[in-house]
């Protein structure tokens, strides 16, 4: 069993309030969940209206499949015109990890 995670650090475009931030972040979270069947949530920077941290997690029996899906998630977020992808942190964990 392998677990893969992604953490996206995003700079939001023309957003002036937390309500506007939700209108940008929620569709991204929903699309990642719907398209790729991953667990996804806003996990940081909730009190900042122009920044967002989105976390993605997935479990798979094969590292190849896991990497492919995480790559597709990263491409989807990077292609969104309303956000600037500042950084991505990726981690893969396997059964042999302590």
Tab-separated table of N, CA, C and O in Angstrom:
chain	number	residue	atom	x	y	z
A	1	UNK	N	0.844	-1.175	0.000
A	1	UNK	CA	0.000	0.000	0.000
A	1	UNK	C	0.891	1.241	0.000
A	1	UNK	O	1.882	1.316	0.714
A	2	UNK	N	0.509	2.205	-0.828
A	2	UNK	CA	1.244	3.456	-0.933
A	2	UNK	C	0.281	4.623	-0.742
A	2	UNK	O	-0.848	4.585	-1.217
A	3	UNK	N	0.763	5.652	-0.056
A	3	UNK	CA	-0.008	6.870	0.162
A	3	UNK	C	0.773	8.021	-0.453
A	3	UNK	O	1.970	8.178	-0.186
A	4	UNK	N	0.097	8.805	-1.271
A	4	UNK	CA	0.725	9.973	-1.868
A	4	UNK	C	-0.007	11.224	-1.441
A	4	UNK	O	-1.236	11.228	-1.320
A	5	UNK	N	0.747	12.285	-1.196
A	5	UNK	CA	0.135	13.559	-0.826
A	5	UNK	C	0.739	14.683	-1.656
A	5	UNK	O	1.901	14.626	-2.065
A	6	UNK	N	-0.084	15.683	-1.886
A	6	UNK	CA	0.353	16.929	-2.510
A	6	UNK	C	-0.102	18.074	-1.629
A	6	UNK	O	-1.196	18.026	-1.062
A	7	UNK	N	0.709	19.094	-1.551
A	7	UNK	CA	0.322	20.316	-0.862
A	7	UNK	C	0.593	21.476	-1.815
A	7	UNK	O	1.737	21.693	-2.223
A	8	UNK	N	-0.471	22.179	-2.205
A	8	UNK	CA	-0.367	23.300	-3.128
A	8	UNK	C	-0.386	24.610	-2.351
A	8	UNK	O	-1.288	24.836	-1.547
A	9	UNK	N	0.571	25.472	-2.617
A	9	UNK	CA	0.573	26.831	-2.071
A	9	UNK	C	0.146	27.751	-3.207
A	9	UNK	O	0.843	27.855	-4.225
A	10	UNK	N	-1.010	28.396	-3.046
A	10	UNK	CA	-1.599	29.179	-4.119
A	10	UNK	C	-1.682	30.658	-3.760
A	10	UNK	O	-1.982	31.011	-2.617
A	11	UNK	N	-1.455	31.492	-4.766
A	11	UNK	CA	-1.728	32.919	-4.670
A	11	UNK	C	-2.962	33.171	-5.516
A	11	UNK	O	-2.987	32.835	-6.707
A	12	UNK	N	-3.997	33.720	-4.896
A	12	UNK	CA	-5.250	33.954	-5.600
A	12	UNK	C	-5.209	35.300	-6.290
A	12	UNK	O	-4.555	36.226	-5.831
A	13	UNK	N	-5.932	35.395	-7.394
A	13	UNK	CA	-5.951	36.616	-8.195
A	13	UNK	C	-6.640	37.770	-7.495
A	13	UNK	O	-6.350	38.098	-6.359
A	14	UNK	N	-7.591	38.365	-8.167
A	14	UNK	CA	-8.279	39.559	-7.684
A	14	UNK	C	-9.341	39.177	-6.650
A	14	UNK	O	-10.532	39.165	-6.929
A	15	UNK	N	-8.891	38.852	-5.445
A	15	UNK	CA	-9.773	38.422	-4.367
A	15	UNK	C	-9.645	39.430	-3.226
A	15	UNK	O	-8.543	39.720	-2.779
A	16	UNK	N	-10.782	39.959	-2.767
A	16	UNK	CA	-10.753	41.003	-1.739
A	16	UNK	C	-11.365	40.579	-0.407
A	16	UNK	O	-11.376	41.366	0.533
A	17	UNK	N	-11.908	39.367	-0.351
A	17	UNK	CA	-12.550	38.944	0.896
A	17	UNK	C	-12.453	37.429	1.012
A	17	UNK	O	-12.166	36.725	0.042
A	18	UNK	N	-12.728	36.938	2.222
A	18	UNK	CA	-12.736	35.487	2.432
A	18	UNK	C	-13.882	34.832	1.669
A	18	UNK	O	-13.760	33.692	1.215
A	19	UNK	N	-14.986	35.553	1.498
A	19	UNK	CA	-16.114	35.021	0.720
A	19	UNK	C	-15.710	34.831	-0.746
A	19	UNK	O	-16.011	33.794	-1.350
A	20	UNK	N	-15.023	35.796	-1.324
A	20	UNK	CA	-14.532	35.653	-2.694
A	20	UNK	C	-13.506	34.523	-2.783
A	20	UNK	O	-13.457	33.805	-3.778
A	21	UNK	N	-12.684	34.381	-1.740
A	21	UNK	CA	-11.700	33.306	-1.712
A	21	UNK	C	-12.397	31.951	-1.802
A	21	UNK	O	-11.996	31.083	-2.575
A	22	UNK	N	-13.467	31.770	-1.024
A	22	UNK	CA	-14.208	30.506	-1.059
A	22	UNK	C	-14.750	30.221	-2.457
A	22	UNK	O	-14.777	29.073	-2.894
A	23	UNK	N	-15.174	31.273	-3.167
A	23	UNK	CA	-15.728	31.079	-4.505
A	23	UNK	C	-14.664	30.657	-5.517
A	23	UNK	O	-14.995	30.148	-6.588
A	24	UNK	N	-13.397	30.846	-5.191
A	24	UNK	CA	-12.302	30.391	-6.042
A	24	UNK	C	-11.822	29.003	-5.606
A	24	UNK	O	-11.602	28.120	-6.434
A	25	UNK	N	-11.666	28.809	-4.300
A	25	UNK	CA	-11.068	27.572	-3.783
A	25	UNK	C	-12.039	26.388	-3.863
A	25	UNK	O	-11.643	25.284	-4.259
A	26	UNK	N	-13.293	26.594	-3.518
A	26	UNK	CA	-14.257	25.479	-3.515
A	26	UNK	C	-14.373	24.755	-4.852
A	26	UNK	O	-14.395	23.527	-4.881
A	27	UNK	N	-14.467	25.473	-5.984
A	27	UNK	CA	-14.544	24.754	-7.260
A	27	UNK	C	-13.292	23.935	-7.578
A	27	UNK	O	-13.383	22.861	-8.176
A	28	UNK	N	-12.131	24.413	-7.165
A	28	UNK	CA	-10.893	23.651	-7.389
A	28	UNK	C	-10.923	22.372	-6.570
A	28	UNK	O	-10.629	21.278	-7.075
A	29	UNK	N	-11.278	22.490	-5.303
A	29	UNK	CA	-11.372	21.316	-4.419
A	29	UNK	C	-12.389	20.325	-4.970
A	29	UNK	O	-12.120	19.116	-5.052
A	30	UNK	N	-13.547	20.805	-5.383
A	30	UNK	CA	-14.601	19.924	-5.900
A	30	UNK	C	-14.170	19.230	-7.184
A	30	UNK	O	-14.434	18.031	-7.372
A	31	UNK	N	-13.505	19.948	-8.075
A	31	UNK	CA	-13.079	19.348	-9.344
A	31	UNK	C	-12.014	18.283	-9.127
A	31	UNK	O	-12.049	17.224	-9.761
A	32	UNK	N	-11.059	18.535	-8.241
A	32	UNK	CA	-10.042	17.522	-7.942
A	32	UNK	C	-10.693	16.253	-7.396
A	32	UNK	O	-10.353	15.139	-7.814
A	33	UNK	N	-11.631	16.425	-6.478
A	33	UNK	CA	-12.313	15.269	-5.884
A	33	UNK	C	-13.123	14.511	-6.935
A	33	UNK	O	-13.062	13.277	-7.022
A	34	UNK	N	-13.860	15.233	-7.739
A	34	UNK	CA	-14.743	14.609	-8.733
A	34	UNK	C	-13.956	13.915	-9.840
A	34	UNK	O	-14.246	12.775	-10.199
A	35	UNK	N	-12.935	14.569	-10.379
A	35	UNK	CA	-12.198	14.018	-11.522
A	35	UNK	C	-11.255	12.877	-11.149
A	35	UNK	O	-11.042	11.971	-11.947
A	36	UNK	N	-10.665	12.958	-9.958
A	36	UNK	CA	-9.589	12.024	-9.629
A	36	UNK	C	-9.867	11.141	-8.420
A	36	UNK	O	-9.033	10.319	-8.054
A	37	UNK	N	-11.027	11.279	-7.792
A	37	UNK	CA	-11.401	10.465	-6.635
A	37	UNK	C	-10.328	10.490	-5.546
A	37	UNK	O	-9.985	9.461	-4.965
A	38	UNK	N	-9.796	11.678	-5.276
A	38	UNK	CA	-8.801	11.856	-4.223
A	38	UNK	C	-9.463	12.562	-3.048
A	38	UNK	O	-10.515	13.183	-3.186
A	39	UNK	N	-8.836	12.456	-1.895
A	39	UNK	CA	-9.263	13.255	-0.746
A	39	UNK	C	-8.597	14.615	-0.885
A	39	UNK	O	-7.398	14.707	-1.138
A	40	UNK	N	-9.380	15.671	-0.713
A	40	UNK	CA	-8.833	17.013	-0.924
A	40	UNK	C	-9.552	18.007	-0.024
A	40	UNK	O	-10.748	17.867	0.239
A	41	UNK	N	-8.780	18.989	0.485
A	41	UNK	CA	-9.353	20.004	1.367
A	41	UNK	C	-8.438	21.218	1.396
A	41	UNK	O	-7.237	21.121	1.116
A	42	UNK	N	-9.017	22.356	1.768
A	42	UNK	CA	-8.203	23.523	2.068
A	42	UNK	C	-7.611	23.276	3.454
A	42	UNK	O	-8.337	23.060	4.415
A	43	UNK	N	-6.285	23.290	3.545
A	43	UNK	CA	-5.635	22.863	4.786
A	43	UNK	C	-4.809	23.947	5.464
A	43	UNK	O	-4.247	23.718	6.530
A	44	UNK	N	-4.728	25.123	4.867
A	44	UNK	CA	-3.947	26.175	5.493
A	44	UNK	C	-4.290	27.536	4.933
A	44	UNK	O	-4.980	27.655	3.917
A	45	UNK	N	-3.799	28.555	5.597
A	45	UNK	CA	-4.009	29.950	5.193
A	45	UNK	C	-5.488	30.319	5.117
A	45	UNK	O	-5.877	31.167	4.320
A	46	UNK	N	-6.318	29.726	5.969
A	46	UNK	CA	-7.756	30.009	5.934
A	46	UNK	C	-8.079	31.470	6.269
A	46	UNK	O	-9.102	31.973	5.840
A	47	UNK	N	-7.230	32.129	7.011
A	47	UNK	CA	-7.523	33.504	7.416
A	47	UNK	C	-6.950	34.554	6.458
A	47	UNK	O	-7.157	35.753	6.650
A	48	UNK	N	-6.237	34.133	5.419
A	48	UNK	CA	-5.677	35.059	4.430
A	48	UNK	C	-6.525	35.015	3.163
A	48	UNK	O	-6.767	33.936	2.615
A	49	UNK	N	-6.963	36.164	2.685
A	49	UNK	CA	-7.884	36.137	1.551
A	49	UNK	C	-7.211	35.986	0.193
A	49	UNK	O	-7.872	35.645	-0.775
A	50	UNK	N	-5.910	36.198	0.067
A	50	UNK	CA	-5.245	36.037	-1.229
A	50	UNK	C	-4.342	34.816	-1.300
A	50	UNK	O	-3.699	34.588	-2.318
A	51	UNK	N	-4.287	34.015	-0.252
A	51	UNK	CA	-3.458	32.805	-0.234
A	51	UNK	C	-4.322	31.616	0.146
A	51	UNK	O	-5.290	31.752	0.889
A	52	UNK	N	-3.947	30.447	-0.387
A	52	UNK	CA	-4.649	29.217	-0.035
A	52	UNK	C	-3.660	28.066	-0.066
A	52	UNK	O	-2.730	28.046	-0.887
A	53	UNK	N	-3.856	27.128	0.823
A	53	UNK	CA	-3.104	25.879	0.798
A	53	UNK	C	-4.123	24.757	0.658
A	53	UNK	O	-5.040	24.638	1.464
A	54	UNK	N	-3.951	23.963	-0.388
A	54	UNK	CA	-4.852	22.848	-0.657
A	54	UNK	C	-4.048	21.562	-0.534
A	54	UNK	O	-2.952	21.443	-1.090
A	55	UNK	N	-4.590	20.600	0.207
A	55	UNK	CA	-3.946	19.311	0.379
A	55	UNK	C	-4.715	18.223	-0.345
A	55	UNK	O	-5.941	18.211	-0.346
A	56	UNK	N	-3.969	17.310	-0.966
A	56	UNK	CA	-4.544	16.176	-1.697
A	56	UNK	C	-3.893	14.913	-1.162
A	56	UNK	O	-2.683	14.883	-0.923
A	57	UNK	N	-4.694	13.855	-0.983
A	57	UNK	CA	-4.146	12.570	-0.547
A	57	UNK	C	-4.809	11.448	-1.325
A	57	UNK	O	-5.990	11.533	-1.680
A	58	UNK	N	-4.038	10.392	-1.559
A	58	UNK	CA	-4.549	9.246	-2.306
A	58	UNK	C	-3.834	7.978	-1.844
A	58	UNK	O	-2.645	8.017	-1.522
A	59	UNK	N	-4.559	6.875	-1.831
A	59	UNK	CA	-3.999	5.567	-1.499
A	59	UNK	C	-4.094	4.688	-2.738
A	59	UNK	O	-5.102	4.691	-3.439
A	60	UNK	N	-3.015	3.926	-3.000
A	60	UNK	CA	-3.005	3.038	-4.155
A	60	UNK	C	-2.105	1.839	-3.868
A	60	UNK	O	-1.222	1.912	-3.016
A	61	UNK	N	-2.325	0.795	-4.598
A	61	UNK	CA	-1.476	-0.391	-4.480
A	61	UNK	C	-0.241	-0.322	-5.345
A	61	UNK	O	0.647	-1.157	-5.229
A	62	UNK	N	-0.170	0.679	-6.242
A	62	UNK	CA	0.950	0.802	-7.182
A	62	UNK	C	1.474	2.233	-7.191
A	62	UNK	O	0.699	3.183	-7.299
A	63	UNK	N	2.786	2.378	-7.119
A	63	UNK	CA	3.373	3.723	-7.129
A	63	UNK	C	3.195	4.403	-8.481
A	63	UNK	O	3.062	5.628	-8.543
A	64	UNK	N	3.202	3.633	-9.563
A	64	UNK	CA	3.030	4.221	-10.891
A	64	UNK	C	1.681	4.900	-11.041
A	64	UNK	O	1.595	6.033	-11.528
A	65	UNK	N	0.633	4.217	-10.622
A	65	UNK	CA	-0.717	4.784	-10.695
A	65	UNK	C	-0.828	6.003	-9.788
A	65	UNK	O	-1.400	7.035	-10.168
A	66	UNK	N	-0.266	5.891	-8.610
A	66	UNK	CA	-0.296	6.992	-7.647
A	66	UNK	C	0.387	8.236	-8.229
A	66	UNK	O	-0.175	9.330	-8.208
A	67	UNK	N	1.568	8.077	-8.789
A	67	UNK	CA	2.299	9.202	-9.371
A	67	UNK	C	1.553	9.807	-10.551
A	67	UNK	O	1.517	11.030	-10.714
A	68	UNK	N	0.935	8.964	-11.367
A	68	UNK	CA	0.187	9.450	-12.526
A	68	UNK	C	-0.990	10.333	-12.098
A	68	UNK	O	-1.203	11.419	-12.646
A	69	UNK	N	-1.752	9.890	-11.112
A	69	UNK	CA	-2.904	10.663	-10.651
A	69	UNK	C	-2.445	11.964	-9.991
A	69	UNK	O	-3.019	13.029	-10.246
A	70	UNK	N	-1.397	11.917	-9.191
A	70	UNK	CA	-0.897	13.136	-8.548
A	70	UNK	C	-0.366	14.123	-9.590
A	70	UNK	O	-0.561	15.338	-9.458
A	71	UNK	N	0.276	13.617	-10.646
A	71	UNK	CA	0.727	14.481	-11.742
A	71	UNK	C	-0.452	15.183	-12.397
A	71	UNK	O	-0.396	16.376	-12.703
A	72	UNK	N	-1.522	14.438	-12.624
A	72	UNK	CA	-2.711	15.018	-13.258
A	72	UNK	C	-3.357	16.070	-12.353
A	72	UNK	O	-3.824	17.105	-12.829
A	73	UNK	N	-3.375	15.814	-11.056
A	73	UNK	CA	-3.897	16.810	-10.106
A	73	UNK	C	-3.070	18.088	-10.172
A	73	UNK	O	-3.619	19.196	-10.201
A	74	UNK	N	-1.759	17.931	-10.205
A	74	UNK	CA	-0.875	19.096	-10.255
A	74	UNK	C	-1.087	19.890	-11.541
A	74	UNK	O	-1.147	21.131	-11.519
A	75	UNK	N	-1.221	19.216	-12.660
A	75	UNK	CA	-1.456	19.913	-13.930
A	75	UNK	C	-2.780	20.666	-13.919
A	75	UNK	O	-2.877	21.777	-14.441
A	76	UNK	N	-3.816	20.060	-13.324
A	76	UNK	CA	-5.119	20.718	-13.260
A	76	UNK	C	-5.026	22.028	-12.480
A	76	UNK	O	-5.514	23.060	-12.932
A	77	UNK	N	-4.390	21.993	-11.320
A	77	UNK	CA	-4.285	23.200	-10.495
A	77	UNK	C	-3.403	24.242	-11.189
A	77	UNK	O	-3.741	25.432	-11.211
A	78	UNK	N	-2.310	23.819	-11.788
A	78	UNK	CA	-1.407	24.757	-12.462
A	78	UNK	C	-2.077	25.440	-13.650
A	78	UNK	O	-1.731	26.579	-13.994
A	79	UNK	N	-3.048	24.786	-14.261
A	79	UNK	CA	-3.721	25.335	-15.446
A	79	UNK	C	-4.843	26.310	-15.101
A	79	UNK	O	-5.385	26.961	-16.000
A	80	UNK	N	-5.209	26.405	-13.837
A	80	UNK	CA	-6.304	27.306	-13.452
A	80	UNK	C	-5.847	28.758	-13.578
A	80	UNK	O	-4.881	29.160	-12.915
A	81	UNK	N	-6.527	29.569	-14.405
A	81	UNK	CA	-6.071	30.942	-14.628
A	81	UNK	C	-6.297	31.875	-13.436
A	81	UNK	O	-5.617	32.901	-13.328
A	82	UNK	N	-7.205	31.515	-12.528
A	82	UNK	CA	-7.522	32.414	-11.408
A	82	UNK	C	-6.557	32.277	-10.234
A	82	UNK	O	-6.670	33.016	-9.257
A	83	UNK	N	-5.617	31.328	-10.313
A	83	UNK	CA	-4.645	31.146	-9.238
A	83	UNK	C	-3.240	31.056	-9.819
A	83	UNK	O	-3.043	30.666	-10.965
A	84	UNK	N	-2.272	31.428	-8.996
A	84	UNK	CA	-0.866	31.234	-9.340
A	84	UNK	C	-0.312	30.174	-8.398
A	84	UNK	O	-0.409	30.306	-7.179
A	85	UNK	N	0.223	29.128	-8.978
A	85	UNK	CA	0.784	28.035	-8.195
A	85	UNK	C	2.192	28.431	-7.753
A	85	UNK	O	3.112	28.497	-8.565
A	86	UNK	N	2.345	28.728	-6.455
A	86	UNK	CA	3.636	29.165	-5.930
A	86	UNK	C	4.574	27.991	-5.670
A	86	UNK	O	5.770	28.073	-5.944
A	87	UNK	N	4.028	26.908	-5.115
A	87	UNK	CA	4.854	25.729	-4.863
A	87	UNK	C	3.969	24.499	-4.690
A	87	UNK	O	2.785	24.615	-4.380
A	88	UNK	N	4.594	23.350	-4.896
A	88	UNK	CA	3.931	22.057	-4.693
A	88	UNK	C	4.889	21.184	-3.903
A	88	UNK	O	6.074	21.094	-4.227
A	89	UNK	N	4.370	20.567	-2.850
A	89	UNK	CA	5.167	19.610	-2.071
A	89	UNK	C	4.524	18.241	-2.243
A	89	UNK	O	3.333	18.070	-1.997
A	90	UNK	N	5.317	17.276	-2.677
A	90	UNK	CA	4.816	15.927	-2.920
A	90	UNK	C	5.534	14.955	-1.991
A	90	UNK	O	6.747	15.043	-1.807
A	91	UNK	N	4.746	14.028	-1.439
A	91	UNK	CA	5.326	12.978	-0.593
A	91	UNK	C	4.693	11.653	-0.947
A	91	UNK	O	3.476	11.572	-1.156
A	92	UNK	N	5.511	10.609	-0.985
A	92	UNK	CA	5.041	9.236	-1.190
A	92	UNK	C	5.478	8.405	0.000
A	92	UNK	O	6.627	8.481	0.417
A	93	UNK	N	4.555	7.645	0.555
A	93	UNK	CA	4.835	6.795	1.710
A	93	UNK	C	4.448	5.377	1.349
A	93	UNK	O	3.392	5.141	0.765
A	94	UNK	N	5.283	4.414	1.757
A	94	UNK	CA	4.988	3.012	1.511
A	94	UNK	C	4.938	2.217	2.799
A	94	UNK	O	5.195	2.756	3.889
A	95	UNK	N	4.608	0.952	2.680
A	95	UNK	CA	4.510	0.071	3.853
A	95	UNK	C	5.819	-0.009	4.623
A	95	UNK	O	5.817	-0.180	5.836
A	96	UNK	N	6.928	0.112	3.921
A	96	UNK	CA	8.222	-0.028	4.587
A	96	UNK	C	8.642	1.214	5.360
A	96	UNK	O	9.607	1.193	6.107
A	97	UNK	N	7.905	2.345	5.196
A	97	UNK	CA	8.211	3.551	5.950
A	97	UNK	C	7.850	3.362	7.421
A	97	UNK	O	6.837	2.784	7.746
A	98	UNK	N	8.706	3.871	8.293
A	98	UNK	CA	8.417	3.792	9.729
A	98	UNK	C	7.858	5.073	10.243
A	98	UNK	O	8.126	6.122	9.881
